[in-house]
PDB file of C-alpha atoms and ligand atoms in Angstrom:
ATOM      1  CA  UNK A 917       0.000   0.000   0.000  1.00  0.00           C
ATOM      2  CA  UNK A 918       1.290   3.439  -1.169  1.00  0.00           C
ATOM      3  CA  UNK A 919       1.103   6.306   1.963  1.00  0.00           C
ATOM      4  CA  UNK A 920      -1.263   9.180   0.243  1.00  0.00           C
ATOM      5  CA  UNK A 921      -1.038  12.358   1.535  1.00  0.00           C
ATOM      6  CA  UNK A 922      -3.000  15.512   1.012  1.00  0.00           C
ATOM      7  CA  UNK A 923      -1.371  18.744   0.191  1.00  0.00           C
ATOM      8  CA  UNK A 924      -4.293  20.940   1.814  1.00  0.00           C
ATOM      9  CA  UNK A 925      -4.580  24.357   2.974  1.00  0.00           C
ATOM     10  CA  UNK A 926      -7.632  26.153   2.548  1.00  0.00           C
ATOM     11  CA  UNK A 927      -5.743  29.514   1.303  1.00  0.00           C
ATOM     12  CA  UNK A 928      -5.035  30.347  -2.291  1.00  0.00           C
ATOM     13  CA  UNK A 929      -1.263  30.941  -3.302  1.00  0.00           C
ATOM     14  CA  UNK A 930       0.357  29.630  -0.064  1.00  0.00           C
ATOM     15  CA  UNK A 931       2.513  27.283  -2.157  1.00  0.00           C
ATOM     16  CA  UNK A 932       0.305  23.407  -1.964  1.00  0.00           C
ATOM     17  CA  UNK A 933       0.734  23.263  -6.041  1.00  0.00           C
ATOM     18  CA  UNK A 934       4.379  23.972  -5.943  1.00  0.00           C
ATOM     19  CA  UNK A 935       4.875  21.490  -2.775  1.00  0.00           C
ATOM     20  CA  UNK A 936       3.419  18.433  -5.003  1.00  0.00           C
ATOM     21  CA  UNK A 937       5.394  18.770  -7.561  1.00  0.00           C
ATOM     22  CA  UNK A 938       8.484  19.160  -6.247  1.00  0.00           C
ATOM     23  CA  UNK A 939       8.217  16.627  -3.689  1.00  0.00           C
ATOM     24  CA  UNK A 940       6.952  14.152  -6.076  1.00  0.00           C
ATOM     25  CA  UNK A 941       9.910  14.672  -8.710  1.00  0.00           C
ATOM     26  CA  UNK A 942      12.317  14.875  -5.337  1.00  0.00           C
ATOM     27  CA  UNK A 943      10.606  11.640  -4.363  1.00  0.00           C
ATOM     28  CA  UNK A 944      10.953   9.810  -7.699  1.00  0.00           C
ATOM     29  CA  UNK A 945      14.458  11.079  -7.847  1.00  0.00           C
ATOM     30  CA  UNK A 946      15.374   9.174  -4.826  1.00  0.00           C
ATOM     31  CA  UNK A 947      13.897   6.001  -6.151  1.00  0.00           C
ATOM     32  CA  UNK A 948       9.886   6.191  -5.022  1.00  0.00           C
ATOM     33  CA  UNK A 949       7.031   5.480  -7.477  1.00  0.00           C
ATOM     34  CA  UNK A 950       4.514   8.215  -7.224  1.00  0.00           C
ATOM     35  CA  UNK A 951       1.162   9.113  -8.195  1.00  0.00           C
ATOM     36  CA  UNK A 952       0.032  12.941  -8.136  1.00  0.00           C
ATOM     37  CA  UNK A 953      -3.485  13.507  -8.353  1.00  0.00           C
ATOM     38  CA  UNK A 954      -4.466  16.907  -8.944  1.00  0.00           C
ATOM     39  CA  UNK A 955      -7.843  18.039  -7.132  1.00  0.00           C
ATOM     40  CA  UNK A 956      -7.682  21.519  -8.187  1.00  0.00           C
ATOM     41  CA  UNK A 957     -10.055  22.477 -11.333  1.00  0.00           C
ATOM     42  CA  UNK A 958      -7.245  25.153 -12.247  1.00  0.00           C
ATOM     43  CA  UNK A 959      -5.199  22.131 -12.947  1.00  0.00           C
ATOM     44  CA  UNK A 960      -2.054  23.411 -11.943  1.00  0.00           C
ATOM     45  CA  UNK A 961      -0.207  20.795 -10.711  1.00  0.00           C
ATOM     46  CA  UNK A 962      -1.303  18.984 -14.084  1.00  0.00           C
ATOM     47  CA  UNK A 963       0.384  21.694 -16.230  1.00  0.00           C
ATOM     48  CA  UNK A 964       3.833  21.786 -13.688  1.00  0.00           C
ATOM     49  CA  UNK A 965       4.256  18.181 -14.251  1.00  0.00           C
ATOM     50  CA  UNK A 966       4.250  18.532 -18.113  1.00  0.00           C
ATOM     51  CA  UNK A 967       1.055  17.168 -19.200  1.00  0.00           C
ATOM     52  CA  UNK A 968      -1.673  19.200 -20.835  1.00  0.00           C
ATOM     53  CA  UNK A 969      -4.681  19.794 -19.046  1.00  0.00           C
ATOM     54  CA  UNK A 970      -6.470  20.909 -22.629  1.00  0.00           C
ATOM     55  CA  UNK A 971      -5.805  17.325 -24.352  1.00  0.00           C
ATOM     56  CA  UNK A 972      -6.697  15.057 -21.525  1.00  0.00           C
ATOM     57  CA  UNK A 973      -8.664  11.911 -22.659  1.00  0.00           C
ATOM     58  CA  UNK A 974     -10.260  11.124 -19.205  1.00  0.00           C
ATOM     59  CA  UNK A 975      -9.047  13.375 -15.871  1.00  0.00           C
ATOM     60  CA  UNK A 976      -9.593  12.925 -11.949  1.00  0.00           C
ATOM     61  CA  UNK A 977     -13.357  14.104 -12.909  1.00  0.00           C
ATOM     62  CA  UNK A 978     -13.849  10.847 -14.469  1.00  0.00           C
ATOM     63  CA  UNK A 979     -12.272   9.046 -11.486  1.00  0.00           C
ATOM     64  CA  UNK A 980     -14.904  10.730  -9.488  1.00  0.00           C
ATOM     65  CA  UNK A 981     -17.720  10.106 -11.627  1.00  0.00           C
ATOM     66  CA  UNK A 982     -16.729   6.589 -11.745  1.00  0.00           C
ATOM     67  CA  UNK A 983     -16.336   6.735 -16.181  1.00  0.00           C
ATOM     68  CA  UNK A 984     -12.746   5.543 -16.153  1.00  0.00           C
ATOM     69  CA  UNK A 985     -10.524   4.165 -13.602  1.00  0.00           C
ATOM     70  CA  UNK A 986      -7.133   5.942 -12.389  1.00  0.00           C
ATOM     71  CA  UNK A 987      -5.283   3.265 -14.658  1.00  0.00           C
ATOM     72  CA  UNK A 988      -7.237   4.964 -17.826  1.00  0.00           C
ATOM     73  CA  UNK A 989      -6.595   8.281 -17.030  1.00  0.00           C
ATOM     74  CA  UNK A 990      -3.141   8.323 -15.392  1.00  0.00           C
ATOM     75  CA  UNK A 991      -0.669   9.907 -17.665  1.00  0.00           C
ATOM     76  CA  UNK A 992       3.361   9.602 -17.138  1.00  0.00           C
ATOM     77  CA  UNK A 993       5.365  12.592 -16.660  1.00  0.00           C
ATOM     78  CA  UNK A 994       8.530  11.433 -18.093  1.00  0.00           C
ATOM     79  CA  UNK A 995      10.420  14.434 -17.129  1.00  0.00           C
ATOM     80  CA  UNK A 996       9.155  14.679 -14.142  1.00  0.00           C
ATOM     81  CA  UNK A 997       9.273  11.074 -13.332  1.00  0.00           C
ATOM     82  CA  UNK A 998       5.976  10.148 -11.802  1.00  0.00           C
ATOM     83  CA  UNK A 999       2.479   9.725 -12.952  1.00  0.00           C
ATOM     84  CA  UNK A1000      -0.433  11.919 -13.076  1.00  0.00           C
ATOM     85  CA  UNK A1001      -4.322  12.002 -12.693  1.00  0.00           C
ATOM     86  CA  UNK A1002      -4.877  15.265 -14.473  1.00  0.00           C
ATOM     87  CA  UNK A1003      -8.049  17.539 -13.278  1.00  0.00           C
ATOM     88  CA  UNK A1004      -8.703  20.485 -15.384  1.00  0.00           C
ATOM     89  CA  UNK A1005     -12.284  23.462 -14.972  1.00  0.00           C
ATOM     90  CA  UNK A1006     -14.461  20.374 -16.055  1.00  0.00           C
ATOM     91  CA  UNK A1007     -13.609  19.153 -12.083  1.00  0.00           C
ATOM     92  CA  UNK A1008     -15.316  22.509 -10.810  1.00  0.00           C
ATOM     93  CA  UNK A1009     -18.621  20.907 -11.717  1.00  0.00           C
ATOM     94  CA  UNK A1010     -17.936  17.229 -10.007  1.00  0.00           C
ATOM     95  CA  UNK A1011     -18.330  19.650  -6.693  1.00  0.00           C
ATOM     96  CA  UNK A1012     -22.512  19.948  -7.395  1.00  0.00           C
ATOM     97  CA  UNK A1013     -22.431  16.628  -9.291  1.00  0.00           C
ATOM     98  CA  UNK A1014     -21.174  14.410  -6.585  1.00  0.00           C
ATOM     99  CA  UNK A1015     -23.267  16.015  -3.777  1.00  0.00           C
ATOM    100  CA  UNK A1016     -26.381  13.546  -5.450  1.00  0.00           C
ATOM    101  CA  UNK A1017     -24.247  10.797  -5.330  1.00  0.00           C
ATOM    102  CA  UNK A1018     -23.708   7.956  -3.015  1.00  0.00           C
ATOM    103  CA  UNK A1019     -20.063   7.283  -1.585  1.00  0.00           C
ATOM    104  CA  UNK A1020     -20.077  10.742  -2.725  1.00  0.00           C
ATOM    105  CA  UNK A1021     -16.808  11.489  -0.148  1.00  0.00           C
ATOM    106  CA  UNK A1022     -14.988   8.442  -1.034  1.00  0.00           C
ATOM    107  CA  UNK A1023     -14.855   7.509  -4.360  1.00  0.00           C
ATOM    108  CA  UNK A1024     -11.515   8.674  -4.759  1.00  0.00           C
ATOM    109  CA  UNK A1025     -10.564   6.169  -1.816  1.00  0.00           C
ATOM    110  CA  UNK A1026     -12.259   3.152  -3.895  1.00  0.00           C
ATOM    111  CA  UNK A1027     -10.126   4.320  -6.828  1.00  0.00           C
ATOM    112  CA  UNK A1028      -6.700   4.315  -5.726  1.00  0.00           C
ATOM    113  CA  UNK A1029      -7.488   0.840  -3.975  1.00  0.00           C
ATOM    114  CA  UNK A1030      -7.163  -0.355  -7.127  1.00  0.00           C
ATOM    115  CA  UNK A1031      -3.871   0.588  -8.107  1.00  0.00           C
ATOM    116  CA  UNK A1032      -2.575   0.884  -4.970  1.00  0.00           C
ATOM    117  CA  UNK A1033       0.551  -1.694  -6.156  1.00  0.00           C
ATOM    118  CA  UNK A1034       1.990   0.860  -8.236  1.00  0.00           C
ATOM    119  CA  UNK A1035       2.950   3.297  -6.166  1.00  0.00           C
ATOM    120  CA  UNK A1036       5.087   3.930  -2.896  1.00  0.00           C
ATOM    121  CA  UNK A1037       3.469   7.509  -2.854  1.00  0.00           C
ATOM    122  CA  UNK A1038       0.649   9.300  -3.769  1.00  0.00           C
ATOM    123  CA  UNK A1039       0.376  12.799  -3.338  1.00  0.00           C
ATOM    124  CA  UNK A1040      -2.921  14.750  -3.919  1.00  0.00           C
ATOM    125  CA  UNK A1041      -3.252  18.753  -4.724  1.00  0.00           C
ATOM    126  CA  UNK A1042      -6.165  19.995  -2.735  1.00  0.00           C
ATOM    127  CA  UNK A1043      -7.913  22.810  -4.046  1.00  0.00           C
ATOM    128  CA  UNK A1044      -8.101  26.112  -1.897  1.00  0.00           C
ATOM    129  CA  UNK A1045     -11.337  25.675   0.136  1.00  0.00           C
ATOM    130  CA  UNK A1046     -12.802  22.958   2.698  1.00  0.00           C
ATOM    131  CA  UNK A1047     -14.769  21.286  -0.432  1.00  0.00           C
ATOM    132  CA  UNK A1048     -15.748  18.285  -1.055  1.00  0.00           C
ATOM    133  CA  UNK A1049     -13.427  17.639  -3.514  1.00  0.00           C
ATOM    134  CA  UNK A1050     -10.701  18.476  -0.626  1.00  0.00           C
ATOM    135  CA  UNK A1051     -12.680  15.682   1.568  1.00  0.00           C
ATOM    136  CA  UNK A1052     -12.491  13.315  -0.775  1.00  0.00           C
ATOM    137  CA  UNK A1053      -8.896  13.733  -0.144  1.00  0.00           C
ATOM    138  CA  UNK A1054      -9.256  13.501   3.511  1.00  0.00           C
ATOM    139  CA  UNK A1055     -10.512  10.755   3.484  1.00  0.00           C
ATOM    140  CA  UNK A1056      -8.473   8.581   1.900  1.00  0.00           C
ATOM    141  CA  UNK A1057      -4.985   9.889   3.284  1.00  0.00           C
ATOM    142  CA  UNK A1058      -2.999   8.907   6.001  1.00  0.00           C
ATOM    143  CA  UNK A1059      -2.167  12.106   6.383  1.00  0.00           C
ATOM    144  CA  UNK A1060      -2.151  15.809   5.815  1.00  0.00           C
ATOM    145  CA  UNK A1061       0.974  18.212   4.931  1.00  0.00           C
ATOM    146  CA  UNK A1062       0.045  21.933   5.223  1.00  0.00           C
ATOM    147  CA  UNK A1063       2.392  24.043   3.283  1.00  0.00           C
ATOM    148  CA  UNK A1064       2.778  28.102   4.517  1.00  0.00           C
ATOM    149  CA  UNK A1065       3.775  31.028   4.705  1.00  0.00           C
ATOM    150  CA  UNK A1066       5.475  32.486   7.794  1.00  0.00           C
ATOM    151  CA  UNK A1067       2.946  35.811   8.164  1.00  0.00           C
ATOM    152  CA  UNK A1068       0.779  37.094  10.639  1.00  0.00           C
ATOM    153  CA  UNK A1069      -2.551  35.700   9.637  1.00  0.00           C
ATOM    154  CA  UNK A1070      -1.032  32.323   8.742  1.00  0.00           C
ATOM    155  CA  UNK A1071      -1.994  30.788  12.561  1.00  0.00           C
ATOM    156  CA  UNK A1072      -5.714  32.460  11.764  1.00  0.00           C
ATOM    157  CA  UNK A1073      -6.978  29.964   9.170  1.00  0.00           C
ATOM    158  CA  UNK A1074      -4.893  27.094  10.352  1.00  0.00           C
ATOM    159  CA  UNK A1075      -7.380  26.393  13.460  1.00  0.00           C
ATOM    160  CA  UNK A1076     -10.133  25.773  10.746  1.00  0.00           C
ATOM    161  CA  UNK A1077      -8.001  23.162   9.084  1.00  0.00           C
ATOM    162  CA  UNK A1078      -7.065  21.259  12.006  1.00  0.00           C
ATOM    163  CA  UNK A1079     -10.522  21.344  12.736  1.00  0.00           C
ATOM    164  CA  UNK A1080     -11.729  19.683   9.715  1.00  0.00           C
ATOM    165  CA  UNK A1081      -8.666  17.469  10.053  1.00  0.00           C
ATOM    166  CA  UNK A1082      -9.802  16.429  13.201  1.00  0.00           C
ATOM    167  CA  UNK A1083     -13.125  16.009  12.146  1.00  0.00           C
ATOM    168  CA  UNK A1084     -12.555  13.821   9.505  1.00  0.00           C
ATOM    169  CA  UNK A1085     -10.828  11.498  11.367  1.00  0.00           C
ATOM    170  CA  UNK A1086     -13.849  11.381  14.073  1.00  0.00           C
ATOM    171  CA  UNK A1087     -16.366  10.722  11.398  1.00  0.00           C
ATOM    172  CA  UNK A1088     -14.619   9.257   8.336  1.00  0.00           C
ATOM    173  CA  UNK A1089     -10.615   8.260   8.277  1.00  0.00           C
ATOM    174  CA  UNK A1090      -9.176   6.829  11.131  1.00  0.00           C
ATOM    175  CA  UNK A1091      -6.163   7.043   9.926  1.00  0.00           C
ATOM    176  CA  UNK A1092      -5.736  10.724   9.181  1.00  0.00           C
ATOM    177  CA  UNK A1093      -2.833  12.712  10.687  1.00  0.00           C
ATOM    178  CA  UNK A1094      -1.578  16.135  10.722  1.00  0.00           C
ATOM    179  CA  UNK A1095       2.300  15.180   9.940  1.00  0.00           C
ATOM    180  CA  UNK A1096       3.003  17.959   9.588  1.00  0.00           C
ATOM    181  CA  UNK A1097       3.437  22.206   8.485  1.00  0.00           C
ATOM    182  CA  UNK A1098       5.913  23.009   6.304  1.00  0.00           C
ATOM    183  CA  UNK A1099       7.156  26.648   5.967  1.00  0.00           C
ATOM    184  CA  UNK A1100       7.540  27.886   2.287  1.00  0.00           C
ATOM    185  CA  UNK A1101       8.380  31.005   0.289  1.00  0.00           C
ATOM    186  CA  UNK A1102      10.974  31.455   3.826  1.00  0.00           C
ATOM    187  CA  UNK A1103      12.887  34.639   3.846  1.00  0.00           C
ATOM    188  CA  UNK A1104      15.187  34.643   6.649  1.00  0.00           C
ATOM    189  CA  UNK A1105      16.039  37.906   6.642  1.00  0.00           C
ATOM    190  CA  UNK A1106      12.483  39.364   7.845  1.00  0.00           C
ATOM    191  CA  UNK A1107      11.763  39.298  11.429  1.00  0.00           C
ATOM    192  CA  UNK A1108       8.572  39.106  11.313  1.00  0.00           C
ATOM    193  CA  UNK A1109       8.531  35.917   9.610  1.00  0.00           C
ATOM    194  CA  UNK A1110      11.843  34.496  11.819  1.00  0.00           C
ATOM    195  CA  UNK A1111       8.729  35.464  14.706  1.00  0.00           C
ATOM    196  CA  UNK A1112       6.296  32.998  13.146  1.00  0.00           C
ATOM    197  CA  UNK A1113       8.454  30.619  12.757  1.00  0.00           C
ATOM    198  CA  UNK A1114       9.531  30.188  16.635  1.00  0.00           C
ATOM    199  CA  UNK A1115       5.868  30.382  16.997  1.00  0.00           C
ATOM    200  CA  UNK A1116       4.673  27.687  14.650  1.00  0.00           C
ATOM    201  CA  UNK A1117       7.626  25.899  16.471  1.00  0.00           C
ATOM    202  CA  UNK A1118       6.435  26.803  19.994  1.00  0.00           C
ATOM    203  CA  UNK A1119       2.699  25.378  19.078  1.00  0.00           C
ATOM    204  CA  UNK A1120       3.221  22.287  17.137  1.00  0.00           C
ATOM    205  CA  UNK A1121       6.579  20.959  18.110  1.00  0.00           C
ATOM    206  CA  UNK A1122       7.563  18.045  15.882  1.00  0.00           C
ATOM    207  CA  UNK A1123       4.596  18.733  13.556  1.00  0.00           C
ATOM    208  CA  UNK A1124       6.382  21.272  12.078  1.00  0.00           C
ATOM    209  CA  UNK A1125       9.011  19.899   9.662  1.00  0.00           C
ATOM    210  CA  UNK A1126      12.791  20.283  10.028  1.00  0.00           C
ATOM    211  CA  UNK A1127      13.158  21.584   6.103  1.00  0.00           C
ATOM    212  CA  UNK A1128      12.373  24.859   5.207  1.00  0.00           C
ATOM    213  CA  UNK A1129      11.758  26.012   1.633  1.00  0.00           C
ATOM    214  CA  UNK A1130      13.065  29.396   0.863  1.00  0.00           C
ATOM    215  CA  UNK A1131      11.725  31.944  -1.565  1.00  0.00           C
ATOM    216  CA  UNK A1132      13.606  31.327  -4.678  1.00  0.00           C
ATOM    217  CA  UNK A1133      12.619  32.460  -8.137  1.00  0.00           C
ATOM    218  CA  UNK A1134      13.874  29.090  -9.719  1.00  0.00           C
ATOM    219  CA  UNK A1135      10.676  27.428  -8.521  1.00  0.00           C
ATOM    220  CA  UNK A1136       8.430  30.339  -9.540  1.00  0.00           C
ATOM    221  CA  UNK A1137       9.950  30.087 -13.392  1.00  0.00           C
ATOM    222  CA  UNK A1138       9.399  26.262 -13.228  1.00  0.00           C
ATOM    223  CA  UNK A1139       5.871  25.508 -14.162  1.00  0.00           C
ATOM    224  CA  UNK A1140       6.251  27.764 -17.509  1.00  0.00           C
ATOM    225  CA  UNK A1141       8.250  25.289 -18.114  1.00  0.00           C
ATOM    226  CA  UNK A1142       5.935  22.356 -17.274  1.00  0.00           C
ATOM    227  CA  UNK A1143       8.578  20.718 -15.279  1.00  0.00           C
ATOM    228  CA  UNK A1144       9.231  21.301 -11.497  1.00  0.00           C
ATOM    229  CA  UNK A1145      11.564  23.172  -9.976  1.00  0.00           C
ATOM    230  CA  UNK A1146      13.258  20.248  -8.874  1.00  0.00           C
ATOM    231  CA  UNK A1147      13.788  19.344 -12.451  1.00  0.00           C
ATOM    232  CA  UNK A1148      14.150  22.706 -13.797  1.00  0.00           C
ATOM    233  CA  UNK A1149      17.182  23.567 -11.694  1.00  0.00           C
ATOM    234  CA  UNK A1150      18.940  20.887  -9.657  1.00  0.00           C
ATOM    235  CA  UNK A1151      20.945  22.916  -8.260  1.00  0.00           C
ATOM    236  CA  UNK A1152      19.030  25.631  -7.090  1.00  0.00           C
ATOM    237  CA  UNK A1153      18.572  26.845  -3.273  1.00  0.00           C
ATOM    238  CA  UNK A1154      14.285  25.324  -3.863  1.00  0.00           C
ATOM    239  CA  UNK A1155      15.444  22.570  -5.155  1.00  0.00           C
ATOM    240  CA  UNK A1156      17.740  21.289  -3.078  1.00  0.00           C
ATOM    241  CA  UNK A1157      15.501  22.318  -0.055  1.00  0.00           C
ATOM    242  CA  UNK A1158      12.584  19.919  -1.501  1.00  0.00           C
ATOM    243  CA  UNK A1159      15.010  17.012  -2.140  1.00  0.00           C
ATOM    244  CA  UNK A1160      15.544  17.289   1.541  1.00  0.00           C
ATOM    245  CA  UNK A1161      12.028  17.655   2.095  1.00  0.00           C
ATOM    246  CA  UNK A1162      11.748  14.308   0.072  1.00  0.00           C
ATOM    247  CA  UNK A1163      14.639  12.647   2.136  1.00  0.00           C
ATOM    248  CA  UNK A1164      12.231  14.155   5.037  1.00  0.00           C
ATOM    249  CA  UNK A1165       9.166  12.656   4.091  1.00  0.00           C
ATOM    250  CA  UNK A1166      10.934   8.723   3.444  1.00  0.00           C
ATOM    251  CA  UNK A1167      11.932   8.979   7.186  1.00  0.00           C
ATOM    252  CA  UNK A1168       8.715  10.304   8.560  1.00  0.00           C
ATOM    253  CA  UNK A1169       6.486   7.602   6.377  1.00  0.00           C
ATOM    254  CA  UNK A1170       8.990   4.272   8.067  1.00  0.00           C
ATOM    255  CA  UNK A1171       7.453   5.957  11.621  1.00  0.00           C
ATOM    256  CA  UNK A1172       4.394   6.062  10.680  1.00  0.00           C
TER     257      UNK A1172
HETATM  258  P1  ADP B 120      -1.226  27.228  -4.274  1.00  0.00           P
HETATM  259  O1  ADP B 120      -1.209  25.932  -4.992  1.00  0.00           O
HETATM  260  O2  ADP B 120      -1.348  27.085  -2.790  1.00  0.00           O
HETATM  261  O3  ADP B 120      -2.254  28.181  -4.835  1.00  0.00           O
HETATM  262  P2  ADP B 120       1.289  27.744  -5.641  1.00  0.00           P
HETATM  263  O4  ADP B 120       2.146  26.572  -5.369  1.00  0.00           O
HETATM  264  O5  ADP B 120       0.619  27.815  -6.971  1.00  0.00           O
HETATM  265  O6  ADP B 120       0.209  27.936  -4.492  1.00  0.00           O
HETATM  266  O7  ADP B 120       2.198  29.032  -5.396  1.00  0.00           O
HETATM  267  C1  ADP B 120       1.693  30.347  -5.575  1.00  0.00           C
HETATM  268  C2  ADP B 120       2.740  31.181  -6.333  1.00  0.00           C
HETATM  269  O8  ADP B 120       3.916  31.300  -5.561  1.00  0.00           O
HETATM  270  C3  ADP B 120       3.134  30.562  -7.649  1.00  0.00           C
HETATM  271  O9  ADP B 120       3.342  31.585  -8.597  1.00  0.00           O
HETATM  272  C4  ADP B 120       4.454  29.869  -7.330  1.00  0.00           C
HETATM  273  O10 ADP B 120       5.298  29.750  -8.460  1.00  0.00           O
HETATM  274  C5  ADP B 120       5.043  30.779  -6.280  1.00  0.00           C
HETATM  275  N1  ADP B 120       5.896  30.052  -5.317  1.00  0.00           N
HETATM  276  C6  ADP B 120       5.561  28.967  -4.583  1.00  0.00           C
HETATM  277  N2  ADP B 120       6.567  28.587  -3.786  1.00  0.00           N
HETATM  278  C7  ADP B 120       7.584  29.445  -4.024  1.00  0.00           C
HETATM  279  C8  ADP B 120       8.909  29.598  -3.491  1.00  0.00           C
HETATM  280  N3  ADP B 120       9.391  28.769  -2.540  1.00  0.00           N
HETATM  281  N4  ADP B 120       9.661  30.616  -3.956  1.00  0.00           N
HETATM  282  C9  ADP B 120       9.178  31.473  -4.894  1.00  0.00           C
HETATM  283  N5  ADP B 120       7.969  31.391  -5.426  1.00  0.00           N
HETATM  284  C10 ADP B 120       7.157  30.398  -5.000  1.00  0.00           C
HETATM  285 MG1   MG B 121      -2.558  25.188  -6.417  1.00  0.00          MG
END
């Protein structure tokens, strides 16, 4: 059995997309087979791994709708070394569709049973908002990674997230954690966010992960590339902080 993870937080432009592709190319650089499934109708995660969100055959939406099966509509990222179940605006509608459904919040669960073999690692791209498309990755994950930013109002809308988190695994996952925040977009040099920081560290202890991903331009030019930054620049300060966050994640997962 792979270990899925969500990549969840329920701001916009706090850095999930840019966490699941790098530490999916970081992970399949150090050997792991992964699966990213993007659960974001913008489809960003789709386009940073290389593969067209306009000329997709069958997408996550499909998944969801039960039309095709994640071995249909998986696509390989060659560059980026991993697969890919591709989402693109036709998702935004699965939101209203799937509320008349039944199993409506696990479907994707039932999918991913299925080719569950493949993979060491899948990693799912939550959209920006407590939907249900983001608890339909709840609750199949063992666990939750919450990527942010070191500012002031960053502790303000993490209490609703470990709220859901928390209620999810009351009422549908058993197995869902909070492993863990990771600080992004880090600029050491402001205070204010070298404050947060020691806070974050203060209030969650060991939930908060030991790598830190600075702000560096390399893995803002990436996705016009449609490759990650870990790809796009080895050697670059981003990069090299989400291979560690990859090394990171291979130690945390034999604990778990
Ligand atoms: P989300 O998926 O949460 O909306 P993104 O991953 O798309 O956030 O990131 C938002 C923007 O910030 C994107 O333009 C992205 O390229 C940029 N970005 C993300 N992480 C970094 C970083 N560590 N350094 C510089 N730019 C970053
Ligand atoms: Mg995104």
């Amino acid at each position: 059995m792979p270990k899925i993870f969500c990549i969840a937080n329920q701001k916009g432009g706090v850095g999930k997309t840019t966490t699941t592709v790098n530490l999916a190319a970081g992970l399949a650089q150090i050997g792991q087979r992964v699966l990213v499934i993007d659960l974001d109708p913008q489809g960003n995660a789709t386009m940073g791994s290389g593969v067209d969100k306009r000329q997709l055959p069958h997408t996550v939406y499909d998944v969801l709708l039960e039309t095709a099966t994640i071995a249909e509509a998986r696509q390989r990222s060659d560059k980026a070394g991993y697969d890919v179940l591709g989402a693109n605006r036709e998702l935004a509608g699965a939101e209203i569709e799937l509320v008349e459904l039944e199993r409506r919040d696990r479907r994707l669960k039932t999918a991913i049973e299925a080719v569950a073999a493949d993979y060491d690692f899948v990693l799912i791209d939550c959209p920006p908002s407590l939907s249900l498309l983001t608890l339909n990755g709840l609750t199949c994950a063992h666990g939750v990674i919450v990527p942010m930013q070191c500012e002031y109002f960053a502790l303000e809308g993490l209490t609703d997230l470990v709220n859901t988190v928390k209620q999810v695994h009351a009422n549908l996952n058993r197995e869902l954690q909070l492993i863990g925040l990771l600080r992004v977009m880090f600029d050491p040099r402001i205070t204010l966010q070298q404050q947060v920081s020691e806070q974050l560290k203060a209030h969650f202890g060991d939930k908060v992960f030991d790598t830190v991903i600075p702000r560096n331009v390399r893995l803002a030019e990436a996705p016009s590339y449609g490759l990650p930054g870990v790809v796009f620049d080895k050697s670059s300060k981003g990069a090299q902080a989400f291979m560690d966050f990859a090394r990171e994640m291979v130690g945390r997962v034999q604990t778990m």
